[in-house]
PDB file of C-alpha atoms in Angstrom:
ATOM      1  CA  UNK A   1      -0.135  -0.075   0.092  1.00 63.00           C
ATOM      2  CA  UNK A   2       1.336   3.408  -0.800  1.00 71.00           C
ATOM      3  CA  UNK A   3       1.716   5.711   2.107  1.00 87.00           C
ATOM      4  CA  UNK A   4       3.165   9.252   2.787  1.00 94.00           C
ATOM      5  CA  UNK A   5       5.407   8.089   5.285  1.00 96.00           C
ATOM      6  CA  UNK A   6       9.058   8.996   4.270  1.00 97.00           C
ATOM      7  CA  UNK A   7      11.344   6.351   5.679  1.00 98.00           C
ATOM      8  CA  UNK A   8      15.023   6.387   5.176  1.00 98.00           C
ATOM      9  CA  UNK A   9      16.739   3.090   5.717  1.00 98.00           C
ATOM     10  CA  UNK A  10      20.707   2.534   5.978  1.00 98.00           C
ATOM     11  CA  UNK A  11      22.696  -0.446   6.883  1.00 98.00           C
ATOM     12  CA  UNK A  12      26.474  -0.214   7.492  1.00 98.00           C
ATOM     13  CA  UNK A  13      28.970  -2.615   6.574  1.00 98.00           C
ATOM     14  CA  UNK A  14      30.579  -5.012   8.905  1.00 98.00           C
ATOM     15  CA  UNK A  15      33.938  -3.655   8.383  1.00 98.00           C
ATOM     16  CA  UNK A  16      32.800  -0.256   9.236  1.00 98.00           C
ATOM     17  CA  UNK A  17      30.938  -1.522  12.195  1.00 98.00           C
ATOM     18  CA  UNK A  18      34.219  -3.336  13.482  1.00 98.00           C
ATOM     19  CA  UNK A  19      36.337  -0.241  12.998  1.00 98.00           C
ATOM     20  CA  UNK A  20      33.479   2.036  14.991  1.00 98.00           C
ATOM     21  CA  UNK A  21      33.491  -0.678  17.649  1.00 98.00           C
ATOM     22  CA  UNK A  22      37.280  -0.950  18.152  1.00 98.00           C
ATOM     23  CA  UNK A  23      37.583   2.859  18.224  1.00 98.00           C
ATOM     24  CA  UNK A  24      34.687   3.547  20.620  1.00 98.00           C
ATOM     25  CA  UNK A  25      35.557   0.864  23.216  1.00 98.00           C
ATOM     26  CA  UNK A  26      39.185   2.142  23.423  1.00 98.00           C
ATOM     27  CA  UNK A  27      38.109   5.516  24.058  1.00 98.00           C
ATOM     28  CA  UNK A  28      35.416   4.671  26.949  1.00 98.00           C
ATOM     29  CA  UNK A  29      37.490   1.938  28.421  1.00 96.00           C
ATOM     30  CA  UNK A  30      39.720   4.359  30.256  1.00 95.00           C
ATOM     31  CA  UNK A  31      37.018   5.686  32.359  1.00 96.00           C
ATOM     32  CA  UNK A  32      33.489   5.130  33.778  1.00 97.00           C
ATOM     33  CA  UNK A  33      31.067   7.435  31.650  1.00 98.00           C
ATOM     34  CA  UNK A  34      27.512   7.734  32.911  1.00 98.00           C
ATOM     35  CA  UNK A  35      24.812   8.637  30.431  1.00 98.00           C
ATOM     36  CA  UNK A  36      23.106  11.339  32.755  1.00 98.00           C
ATOM     37  CA  UNK A  37      26.480  12.953  33.909  1.00 98.00           C
ATOM     38  CA  UNK A  38      28.682  12.365  31.051  1.00 98.00           C
ATOM     39  CA  UNK A  39      26.364  12.618  28.065  1.00 98.00           C
ATOM     40  CA  UNK A  40      28.368  15.297  26.306  1.00 98.00           C
ATOM     41  CA  UNK A  41      31.563  13.321  26.298  1.00 98.00           C
ATOM     42  CA  UNK A  42      30.003  10.401  25.100  1.00 98.00           C
ATOM     43  CA  UNK A  43      28.290  12.264  22.417  1.00 98.00           C
ATOM     44  CA  UNK A  44      31.600  13.743  21.430  1.00 98.00           C
ATOM     45  CA  UNK A  45      33.228  10.195  21.349  1.00 98.00           C
ATOM     46  CA  UNK A  46      30.500   8.717  19.514  1.00 98.00           C
ATOM     47  CA  UNK A  47      30.087  11.492  16.750  1.00 98.00           C
ATOM     48  CA  UNK A  48      33.959  11.729  16.334  1.00 98.00           C
ATOM     49  CA  UNK A  49      33.994   7.965  15.323  1.00 98.00           C
ATOM     50  CA  UNK A  50      31.079   7.985  13.322  1.00 98.00           C
ATOM     51  CA  UNK A  51      32.072  10.931  11.312  1.00 98.00           C
ATOM     52  CA  UNK A  52      35.422   9.164  10.603  1.00 98.00           C
ATOM     53  CA  UNK A  53      34.102   5.833   9.422  1.00 98.00           C
ATOM     54  CA  UNK A  54      30.467   6.042   7.975  1.00 98.00           C
ATOM     55  CA  UNK A  55      30.145   6.237   4.266  1.00 98.00           C
ATOM     56  CA  UNK A  56      29.510   9.752   3.024  1.00 98.00           C
ATOM     57  CA  UNK A  57      26.096   9.028   1.691  1.00 98.00           C
ATOM     58  CA  UNK A  58      25.036   7.813   5.193  1.00 98.00           C
ATOM     59  CA  UNK A  59      26.696  10.521   7.045  1.00 98.00           C
ATOM     60  CA  UNK A  60      24.893  13.002   4.693  1.00 98.00           C
ATOM     61  CA  UNK A  61      21.470  11.187   5.135  1.00 98.00           C
ATOM     62  CA  UNK A  62      21.906  11.530   8.938  1.00 98.00           C
ATOM     63  CA  UNK A  63      23.007  15.030   8.854  1.00 98.00           C
ATOM     64  CA  UNK A  64      19.982  16.551   6.808  1.00 98.00           C
ATOM     65  CA  UNK A  65      17.246  14.190   8.226  1.00 98.00           C
ATOM     66  CA  UNK A  66      15.598  16.935  10.298  1.00 97.00           C
ATOM     67  CA  UNK A  67      15.587  19.478   7.383  1.00 96.00           C
ATOM     68  CA  UNK A  68      14.177  17.277   4.664  1.00 96.00           C
ATOM     69  CA  UNK A  69      10.646  16.751   5.998  1.00 94.00           C
ATOM     70  CA  UNK A  70      11.273  12.950   6.219  1.00 97.00           C
ATOM     71  CA  UNK A  71       9.246  11.250   8.938  1.00 98.00           C
ATOM     72  CA  UNK A  72      11.772   8.514  10.085  1.00 98.00           C
ATOM     73  CA  UNK A  73      15.107   7.013   9.719  1.00 98.00           C
ATOM     74  CA  UNK A  74      16.796   3.685  10.706  1.00 98.00           C
ATOM     75  CA  UNK A  75      20.568   2.631  10.775  1.00 98.00           C
ATOM     76  CA  UNK A  76      21.188  -1.006  11.128  1.00 98.00           C
ATOM     77  CA  UNK A  77      24.413  -2.658  12.084  1.00 98.00           C
ATOM     78  CA  UNK A  78      25.873  -0.492  14.384  1.00 98.00           C
ATOM     79  CA  UNK A  79      28.347  -1.509  17.265  1.00 98.00           C
ATOM     80  CA  UNK A  80      27.034  -3.755  20.174  1.00 98.00           C
ATOM     81  CA  UNK A  81      28.709  -4.971  23.131  1.00 97.00           C
ATOM     82  CA  UNK A  82      28.356  -7.489  25.901  1.00 97.00           C
ATOM     83  CA  UNK A  83      25.006  -6.549  27.549  1.00 98.00           C
ATOM     84  CA  UNK A  84      23.749  -7.639  30.972  1.00 98.00           C
ATOM     85  CA  UNK A  85      20.246  -9.057  31.547  1.00 98.00           C
ATOM     86  CA  UNK A  86      17.467  -6.953  30.424  1.00 98.00           C
ATOM     87  CA  UNK A  87      16.794  -4.427  33.334  1.00 98.00           C
ATOM     88  CA  UNK A  88      12.993  -5.280  33.723  1.00 97.00           C
ATOM     89  CA  UNK A  89      12.716  -3.006  36.758  1.00 95.00           C
ATOM     90  CA  UNK A  90      13.326  -0.077  34.461  1.00 96.00           C
ATOM     91  CA  UNK A  91      16.937   0.957  35.413  1.00 97.00           C
ATOM     92  CA  UNK A  92      20.488  -0.370  35.162  1.00 96.00           C
ATOM     93  CA  UNK A  93      24.079   0.292  35.502  1.00 97.00           C
ATOM     94  CA  UNK A  94      24.589   3.095  32.968  1.00 98.00           C
ATOM     95  CA  UNK A  95      28.347   3.063  32.888  1.00 98.00           C
ATOM     96  CA  UNK A  96      28.390  -0.521  31.771  1.00 98.00           C
ATOM     97  CA  UNK A  97      26.611   0.737  28.698  1.00 98.00           C
ATOM     98  CA  UNK A  98      29.042   3.414  27.588  1.00 98.00           C
ATOM     99  CA  UNK A  99      29.832   1.877  23.995  1.00 98.00           C
ATOM    100  CA  UNK A 100      25.966   1.761  23.298  1.00 98.00           C
ATOM    101  CA  UNK A 101      25.545   5.160  24.596  1.00 98.00           C
ATOM    102  CA  UNK A 102      28.336   6.749  22.589  1.00 98.00           C
ATOM    103  CA  UNK A 103      26.570   5.308  19.548  1.00 98.00           C
ATOM    104  CA  UNK A 104      23.167   6.471  20.484  1.00 99.00           C
ATOM    105  CA  UNK A 105      24.333   9.890  21.729  1.00 99.00           C
ATOM    106  CA  UNK A 106      26.812  10.385  18.914  1.00 99.00           C
ATOM    107  CA  UNK A 107      24.055   9.833  16.397  1.00 99.00           C
ATOM    108  CA  UNK A 108      21.851  12.283  17.942  1.00 98.00           C
ATOM    109  CA  UNK A 109      24.667  14.777  17.728  1.00 98.00           C
ATOM    110  CA  UNK A 110      25.090  14.094  14.031  1.00 98.00           C
ATOM    111  CA  UNK A 111      21.489  14.778  13.536  1.00 98.00           C
ATOM    112  CA  UNK A 112      22.036  18.194  15.037  1.00 98.00           C
ATOM    113  CA  UNK A 113      19.830  17.603  17.880  1.00 98.00           C
ATOM    114  CA  UNK A 114      20.261  17.639  21.583  1.00 97.00           C
ATOM    115  CA  UNK A 115      19.188  14.981  23.888  1.00 98.00           C
ATOM    116  CA  UNK A 116      16.933  15.777  27.080  1.00 98.00           C
ATOM    117  CA  UNK A 117      15.065  14.251  29.749  1.00 98.00           C
ATOM    118  CA  UNK A 118      11.912  15.465  31.612  1.00 96.00           C
ATOM    119  CA  UNK A 119      11.667  15.511  35.476  1.00 94.00           C
ATOM    120  CA  UNK A 120       8.109  13.825  35.324  1.00 94.00           C
ATOM    121  CA  UNK A 121       9.139  10.638  33.716  1.00 94.00           C
ATOM    122  CA  UNK A 122      11.644   8.063  34.134  1.00 95.00           C
ATOM    123  CA  UNK A 123      12.937   9.390  37.374  1.00 95.00           C
ATOM    124  CA  UNK A 124      14.454  12.502  35.223  1.00 96.00           C
ATOM    125  CA  UNK A 125      16.957   9.932  33.610  1.00 98.00           C
ATOM    126  CA  UNK A 126      18.129  10.790  30.244  1.00 98.00           C
ATOM    127  CA  UNK A 127      17.733   7.282  28.436  1.00 98.00           C
ATOM    128  CA  UNK A 128      14.665   5.108  29.054  1.00 98.00           C
ATOM    129  CA  UNK A 129      14.995   1.409  29.129  1.00 98.00           C
ATOM    130  CA  UNK A 130      11.903   0.122  26.861  1.00 97.00           C
ATOM    131  CA  UNK A 131      11.356  -3.071  28.561  1.00 97.00           C
ATOM    132  CA  UNK A 132       8.415  -5.357  30.133  1.00 96.00           C
ATOM    133  CA  UNK A 133       8.400  -4.197  33.450  1.00 94.00           C
ATOM    134  CA  UNK A 134       6.043  -6.270  35.640  1.00 93.00           C
ATOM    135  CA  UNK A 135       5.020  -3.435  37.574  1.00 89.00           C
ATOM    136  CA  UNK A 136       3.572  -2.028  34.513  1.00 87.00           C
ATOM    137  CA  UNK A 137       1.272  -4.998  33.932  1.00 87.00           C
ATOM    138  CA  UNK A 138      -2.023  -3.781  32.395  1.00 86.00           C
ATOM    139  CA  UNK A 139      -0.904  -0.513  31.616  1.00 85.00           C
ATOM    140  CA  UNK A 140      -0.472   1.168  28.211  1.00 84.00           C
ATOM    141  CA  UNK A 141       3.282   2.127  28.852  1.00 88.00           C
ATOM    142  CA  UNK A 142       6.648   1.876  27.324  1.00 93.00           C
ATOM    143  CA  UNK A 143       7.180  -0.435  30.403  1.00 94.00           C
ATOM    144  CA  UNK A 144       4.193  -2.635  29.372  1.00 91.00           C
ATOM    145  CA  UNK A 145       3.882  -5.767  27.554  1.00 93.00           C
ATOM    146  CA  UNK A 146       0.437  -7.567  27.962  1.00 91.00           C
ATOM    147  CA  UNK A 147      -1.646  -4.524  26.804  1.00 89.00           C
ATOM    148  CA  UNK A 148      -1.588  -2.951  23.255  1.00 90.00           C
ATOM    149  CA  UNK A 149      -0.087   0.569  23.164  1.00 91.00           C
ATOM    150  CA  UNK A 150      -2.423   2.048  20.807  1.00 95.00           C
ATOM    151  CA  UNK A 151      -1.519   4.658  18.180  1.00 97.00           C
ATOM    152  CA  UNK A 152      -0.107   7.742  20.191  1.00 96.00           C
ATOM    153  CA  UNK A 153       2.250  10.269  20.266  1.00 97.00           C
ATOM    154  CA  UNK A 154       4.623  11.049  23.317  1.00 97.00           C
ATOM    155  CA  UNK A 155       3.871  13.438  25.926  1.00 96.00           C
ATOM    156  CA  UNK A 156       0.906  14.878  24.040  1.00 96.00           C
ATOM    157  CA  UNK A 157      -0.270  16.735  27.267  1.00 96.00           C
ATOM    158  CA  UNK A 158       2.630  19.305  26.570  1.00 96.00           C
ATOM    159  CA  UNK A 159       2.433  22.097  23.813  1.00 96.00           C
ATOM    160  CA  UNK A 160       4.440  21.952  20.628  1.00 97.00           C
ATOM    161  CA  UNK A 161       7.929  23.495  20.844  1.00 94.00           C
ATOM    162  CA  UNK A 162       9.846  25.867  18.540  1.00 90.00           C
ATOM    163  CA  UNK A 163      13.422  25.856  17.479  1.00 87.00           C
ATOM    164  CA  UNK A 164      15.657  27.463  20.277  1.00 91.00           C
ATOM    165  CA  UNK A 165      13.241  26.907  23.128  1.00 94.00           C
ATOM    166  CA  UNK A 166      13.960  24.944  26.159  1.00 97.00           C
ATOM    167  CA  UNK A 167      12.806  21.298  25.019  1.00 97.00           C
ATOM    168  CA  UNK A 168      11.772  20.046  28.374  1.00 97.00           C
ATOM    169  CA  UNK A 169       8.683  22.455  28.485  1.00 96.00           C
ATOM    170  CA  UNK A 170       7.262  20.910  25.337  1.00 97.00           C
ATOM    171  CA  UNK A 171       6.280  17.558  23.733  1.00 97.00           C
ATOM    172  CA  UNK A 172       9.672  16.070  22.351  1.00 97.00           C
ATOM    173  CA  UNK A 173       9.870  16.661  18.691  1.00 98.00           C
ATOM    174  CA  UNK A 174      12.067  13.395  18.002  1.00 98.00           C
ATOM    175  CA  UNK A 175      12.203  10.037  19.517  1.00 98.00           C
ATOM    176  CA  UNK A 176      15.343   8.154  19.131  1.00 98.00           C
ATOM    177  CA  UNK A 177      15.855   4.486  19.825  1.00 98.00           C
ATOM    178  CA  UNK A 178      18.781   1.869  19.956  1.00 98.00           C
ATOM    179  CA  UNK A 179      17.716  -1.713  20.017  1.00 98.00           C
ATOM    180  CA  UNK A 180      19.724  -3.927  22.676  1.00 98.00           C
ATOM    181  CA  UNK A 181      17.682  -7.119  21.836  1.00 98.00           C
ATOM    182  CA  UNK A 182      14.297  -8.103  20.391  1.00 98.00           C
ATOM    183  CA  UNK A 183      14.181 -11.919  20.349  1.00 98.00           C
ATOM    184  CA  UNK A 184      10.286 -11.784  20.463  1.00 98.00           C
ATOM    185  CA  UNK A 185      10.577  -9.970  17.121  1.00 98.00           C
ATOM    186  CA  UNK A 186       7.973  -7.196  18.257  1.00 97.00           C
ATOM    187  CA  UNK A 187       7.469  -4.440  15.812  1.00 98.00           C
ATOM    188  CA  UNK A 188       7.435  -0.611  16.431  1.00 97.00           C
ATOM    189  CA  UNK A 189       4.509   0.471  14.012  1.00 97.00           C
ATOM    190  CA  UNK A 190       4.808   3.897  12.602  1.00 98.00           C
ATOM    191  CA  UNK A 191       2.024   5.954  10.622  1.00 98.00           C
ATOM    192  CA  UNK A 192       2.466   9.237   8.989  1.00 98.00           C
ATOM    193  CA  UNK A 193      -0.038  11.798  10.085  1.00 97.00           C
ATOM    194  CA  UNK A 194      -0.932  12.613   6.332  1.00 97.00           C
ATOM    195  CA  UNK A 195      -2.235   8.986   5.845  1.00 97.00           C
ATOM    196  CA  UNK A 196      -4.469   9.417   8.953  1.00 97.00           C
ATOM    197  CA  UNK A 197      -5.848  12.792   7.778  1.00 97.00           C
ATOM    198  CA  UNK A 198      -6.434  11.355   4.300  1.00 95.00           C
ATOM    199  CA  UNK A 199      -8.936   9.007   5.755  1.00 94.00           C
ATOM    200  CA  UNK A 200     -11.052  11.983   7.267  1.00 97.00           C
ATOM    201  CA  UNK A 201     -13.701  14.120   5.621  1.00 97.00           C
ATOM    202  CA  UNK A 202     -13.077  18.087   5.560  1.00 97.00           C
ATOM    203  CA  UNK A 203     -15.710  18.441   8.360  1.00 98.00           C
ATOM    204  CA  UNK A 204     -14.004  16.053  10.649  1.00 98.00           C
ATOM    205  CA  UNK A 205     -10.329  17.514   9.927  1.00 98.00           C
ATOM    206  CA  UNK A 206     -11.770  21.066  10.741  1.00 98.00           C
ATOM    207  CA  UNK A 207     -13.222  19.790  13.869  1.00 98.00           C
ATOM    208  CA  UNK A 208     -10.002  18.171  15.156  1.00 98.00           C
ATOM    209  CA  UNK A 209      -8.178  21.427  14.583  1.00 98.00           C
ATOM    210  CA  UNK A 210     -10.423  23.364  16.925  1.00 98.00           C
ATOM    211  CA  UNK A 211      -9.462  23.915  20.575  1.00 98.00           C
ATOM    212  CA  UNK A 212     -12.360  21.617  21.863  1.00 98.00           C
ATOM    213  CA  UNK A 213     -10.192  18.635  23.297  1.00 98.00           C
ATOM    214  CA  UNK A 214      -8.248  17.926  26.564  1.00 98.00           C
ATOM    215  CA  UNK A 215      -5.169  15.763  26.385  1.00 97.00           C
ATOM    216  CA  UNK A 216      -3.901  14.104  29.651  1.00 94.00           C
ATOM    217  CA  UNK A 217      -0.472  12.562  30.635  1.00 90.00           C
ATOM    218  CA  UNK A 218       0.310   9.028  29.623  1.00 86.00           C
ATOM    219  CA  UNK A 219       0.572   6.236  32.143  1.00 81.00           C
ATOM    220  CA  UNK A 220       4.491   6.523  32.013  1.00 83.00           C
ATOM    221  CA  UNK A 221       4.167  10.129  33.460  1.00 85.00           C
ATOM    222  CA  UNK A 222       4.196  11.073  37.064  1.00 75.00           C
ATOM    223  CA  UNK A 223       0.581  11.674  37.500  1.00 67.00           C
ATOM    224  CA  UNK A 224       0.985  13.742  40.490  1.00 70.00           C
ATOM    225  CA  UNK A 225       3.083  16.477  38.670  1.00 74.00           C
ATOM    226  CA  UNK A 226       1.571  16.422  35.285  1.00 83.00           C
ATOM    227  CA  UNK A 227      -1.569  18.363  34.241  1.00 90.00           C
ATOM    228  CA  UNK A 228      -3.593  17.975  31.216  1.00 94.00           C
ATOM    229  CA  UNK A 229      -3.376  20.233  28.242  1.00 96.00           C
ATOM    230  CA  UNK A 230      -6.901  21.676  28.090  1.00 97.00           C
ATOM    231  CA  UNK A 231      -8.835  23.731  25.360  1.00 97.00           C
ATOM    232  CA  UNK A 232      -6.231  22.230  22.633  1.00 98.00           C
ATOM    233  CA  UNK A 233      -6.893  20.828  19.169  1.00 98.00           C
ATOM    234  CA  UNK A 234      -5.600  17.297  18.204  1.00 98.00           C
ATOM    235  CA  UNK A 235      -4.472  18.565  14.855  1.00 98.00           C
ATOM    236  CA  UNK A 236      -2.630  21.785  13.776  1.00 96.00           C
ATOM    237  CA  UNK A 237      -0.358  22.894  10.843  1.00 97.00           C
ATOM    238  CA  UNK A 238       3.249  24.107  11.416  1.00 95.00           C
ATOM    239  CA  UNK A 239       4.812  27.015   9.875  1.00 93.00           C
ATOM    240  CA  UNK A 240       5.704  24.742   6.802  1.00 93.00           C
ATOM    241  CA  UNK A 241       2.059  23.894   6.314  1.00 95.00           C
ATOM    242  CA  UNK A 242       2.628  20.502   7.446  1.00 96.00           C
ATOM    243  CA  UNK A 243       0.107  18.613  10.104  1.00 97.00           C
ATOM    244  CA  UNK A 244       1.008  17.861  13.406  1.00 98.00           C
ATOM    245  CA  UNK A 245      -0.681  15.759  15.993  1.00 98.00           C
ATOM    246  CA  UNK A 246      -0.989  15.254  19.689  1.00 97.00           C
ATOM    247  CA  UNK A 247      -3.020  12.027  20.628  1.00 98.00           C
ATOM    248  CA  UNK A 248      -3.025   9.349  23.112  1.00 96.00           C
ATOM    249  CA  UNK A 249      -6.206   7.346  22.954  1.00 93.00           C
ATOM    250  CA  UNK A 250      -6.608   6.754  26.731  1.00 92.00           C
ATOM    251  CA  UNK A 251      -6.079  10.278  27.744  1.00 95.00           C
ATOM    252  CA  UNK A 252      -7.820  12.362  24.894  1.00 97.00           C
ATOM    253  CA  UNK A 253     -11.327  13.583  25.472  1.00 97.00           C
ATOM    254  CA  UNK A 254     -13.763  16.105  23.395  1.00 98.00           C
ATOM    255  CA  UNK A 255     -15.496  18.627  25.357  1.00 96.00           C
ATOM    256  CA  UNK A 256     -18.385  19.173  22.867  1.00 97.00           C
ATOM    257  CA  UNK A 257     -20.822  16.867  21.057  1.00 98.00           C
ATOM    258  CA  UNK A 258     -19.078  17.733  17.607  1.00 98.00           C
ATOM    259  CA  UNK A 259     -15.462  17.162  19.021  1.00 98.00           C
ATOM    260  CA  UNK A 260     -16.711  13.747  20.626  1.00 98.00           C
ATOM    261  CA  UNK A 261     -17.927  12.764  17.274  1.00 98.00           C
ATOM    262  CA  UNK A 262     -14.815  13.826  15.419  1.00 98.00           C
ATOM    263  CA  UNK A 263     -12.709  12.183  17.966  1.00 98.00           C
ATOM    264  CA  UNK A 264     -14.632   8.805  17.274  1.00 98.00           C
ATOM    265  CA  UNK A 265     -13.936   9.342  13.492  1.00 98.00           C
ATOM    266  CA  UNK A 266     -10.333   9.839  14.284  1.00 98.00           C
ATOM    267  CA  UNK A 267     -10.045   6.669  16.239  1.00 97.00           C
ATOM    268  CA  UNK A 268     -11.899   4.711  13.551  1.00 97.00           C
ATOM    269  CA  UNK A 269      -9.643   6.014  10.837  1.00 97.00           C
ATOM    270  CA  UNK A 270      -6.724   4.564  13.015  1.00 97.00           C
ATOM    271  CA  UNK A 271      -8.103   1.217  12.803  1.00 96.00           C
ATOM    272  CA  UNK A 272      -7.387   1.050   9.182  1.00 94.00           C
ATOM    273  CA  UNK A 273      -4.432   3.256   8.520  1.00 96.00           C
ATOM    274  CA  UNK A 274      -1.427   2.114   6.559  1.00 95.00           C
ATOM    275  CA  UNK A 275       1.667   1.791   8.622  1.00 96.00           C
ATOM    276  CA  UNK A 276       5.268   0.617   8.603  1.00 97.00           C
ATOM    277  CA  UNK A 277       6.053  -2.505  10.915  1.00 97.00           C
ATOM    278  CA  UNK A 278       9.952  -1.935  11.920  1.00 98.00           C
ATOM    279  CA  UNK A 279      11.316  -4.906  13.830  1.00 98.00           C
ATOM    280  CA  UNK A 280      14.431  -3.384  15.379  1.00 98.00           C
ATOM    281  CA  UNK A 281      17.267  -5.768  15.576  1.00 98.00           C
ATOM    282  CA  UNK A 282      20.238  -5.548  17.918  1.00 98.00           C
ATOM    283  CA  UNK A 283      22.585  -2.631  17.026  1.00 98.00           C
ATOM    284  CA  UNK A 284      19.640  -0.723  15.187  1.00 98.00           C
ATOM    285  CA  UNK A 285      18.915   2.935  15.556  1.00 99.00           C
ATOM    286  CA  UNK A 286      15.738   4.675  14.931  1.00 98.00           C
ATOM    287  CA  UNK A 287      14.455   8.225  14.858  1.00 98.00           C
ATOM    288  CA  UNK A 288      11.065   9.479  14.104  1.00 98.00           C
ATOM    289  CA  UNK A 289       9.285  12.838  14.193  1.00 98.00           C
ATOM    290  CA  UNK A 290       7.130  12.728  17.188  1.00 98.00           C
ATOM    291  CA  UNK A 291       4.908  15.649  15.793  1.00 98.00           C
ATOM    292  CA  UNK A 292       4.217  14.057  12.462  1.00 98.00           C
ATOM    293  CA  UNK A 293       4.083  10.342  13.364  1.00 98.00           C
ATOM    294  CA  UNK A 294       1.997   8.269  15.479  1.00 98.00           C
ATOM    295  CA  UNK A 295       3.439   4.961  16.955  1.00 98.00           C
ATOM    296  CA  UNK A 296       2.012   1.885  18.571  1.00 97.00           C
ATOM    297  CA  UNK A 297       3.234  -1.347  20.059  1.00 96.00           C
ATOM    298  CA  UNK A 298       1.114  -4.335  20.227  1.00 95.00           C
ATOM    299  CA  UNK A 299       0.751  -6.767  23.009  1.00 95.00           C
ATOM    300  CA  UNK A 300       3.542  -9.410  23.339  1.00 97.00           C
ATOM    301  CA  UNK A 301       4.829 -12.210  25.599  1.00 96.00           C
ATOM    302  CA  UNK A 302       8.182 -11.346  26.845  1.00 97.00           C
ATOM    303  CA  UNK A 303      11.010 -13.846  27.574  1.00 97.00           C
ATOM    304  CA  UNK A 304      11.640 -14.556  30.964  1.00 94.00           C
ATOM    305  CA  UNK A 305      15.129 -15.725  30.899  1.00 96.00           C
ATOM    306  CA  UNK A 306      16.826 -12.104  31.235  1.00 97.00           C
ATOM    307  CA  UNK A 307      16.824 -11.781  27.547  1.00 98.00           C
ATOM    308  CA  UNK A 308      13.357 -10.000  27.123  1.00 98.00           C
ATOM    309  CA  UNK A 309      12.877  -7.225  24.474  1.00 98.00           C
ATOM    310  CA  UNK A 310      15.045  -4.223  25.371  1.00 98.00           C
ATOM    311  CA  UNK A 311      15.250  -0.812  23.686  1.00 98.00           C
ATOM    312  CA  UNK A 312      16.941   2.395  24.695  1.00 98.00           C
ATOM    313  CA  UNK A 313      14.850   5.619  23.955  1.00 98.00           C
ATOM    314  CA  UNK A 314      16.108   9.085  24.235  1.00 98.00           C
ATOM    315  CA  UNK A 315      14.182  12.399  23.442  1.00 98.00           C
ATOM    316  CA  UNK A 316      15.798  14.959  21.345  1.00 98.00           C
ATOM    317  CA  UNK A 317      15.038  18.285  19.899  1.00 97.00           C
TER     318      UNK A 317
END
């Protein structure tokens, strides 16, 4: 099926991967580097090695991604390392993951973005372990597994940001991921907002752009410190004339009969929207535009032997 989603995929050669691994391992082995305290140093190490060894066409695709209007980009066969058991409690020993963090943060640097964390989620830590945490059983959360996480954008209860602003005050524009393991072969599904809008009639589109909705914080947020965004549209248009979206099925409500009807039509459109199913493999990086892409993860049964699905997520702006 033809979609509007502009997805860029690249795969690095084994020889390049091995050179990157050797250089990054040598640079991070002389000290203990923590992703929350030493993220600038890790980004410097990673970006330096990546600039030295990536082919020109791949490097260029990364560097111009945010300026091209593309929706998502993946880069496979990046360096990996010896990994501990999946930290299903949500948190682990960050210095043990210095190679992975140098690659991840180095790529964010090459994208021309800055990584950031928010104090109302993930204990304010920079990188979130997307793992099946038993404490999140039954919740639609990045720490969940047994419930489908329906189409959504991250932190939709926050306003859209603008270049040069403090990104912590706004919904993250970009989500980045590094895949540690995914034996269960669980896809991360993406759909471009243009594909959803195409399924809507003009009246519904106009109603979704009216400030008649309320969007609350998702289950992954600290509910005691986050407030819903009230009197807001679900859809709007950015300065380039492109649609942007804020939406979470479990936290979005309409305040008028017309808004409630439009929201139901929106939900119905999402049931049949075209999507890209990305089964991230170990050593694969992904970035997508959280303002212009909705994503979901279906329910799955995680492994119980310490090797359950494990992605590493970092917000970027």
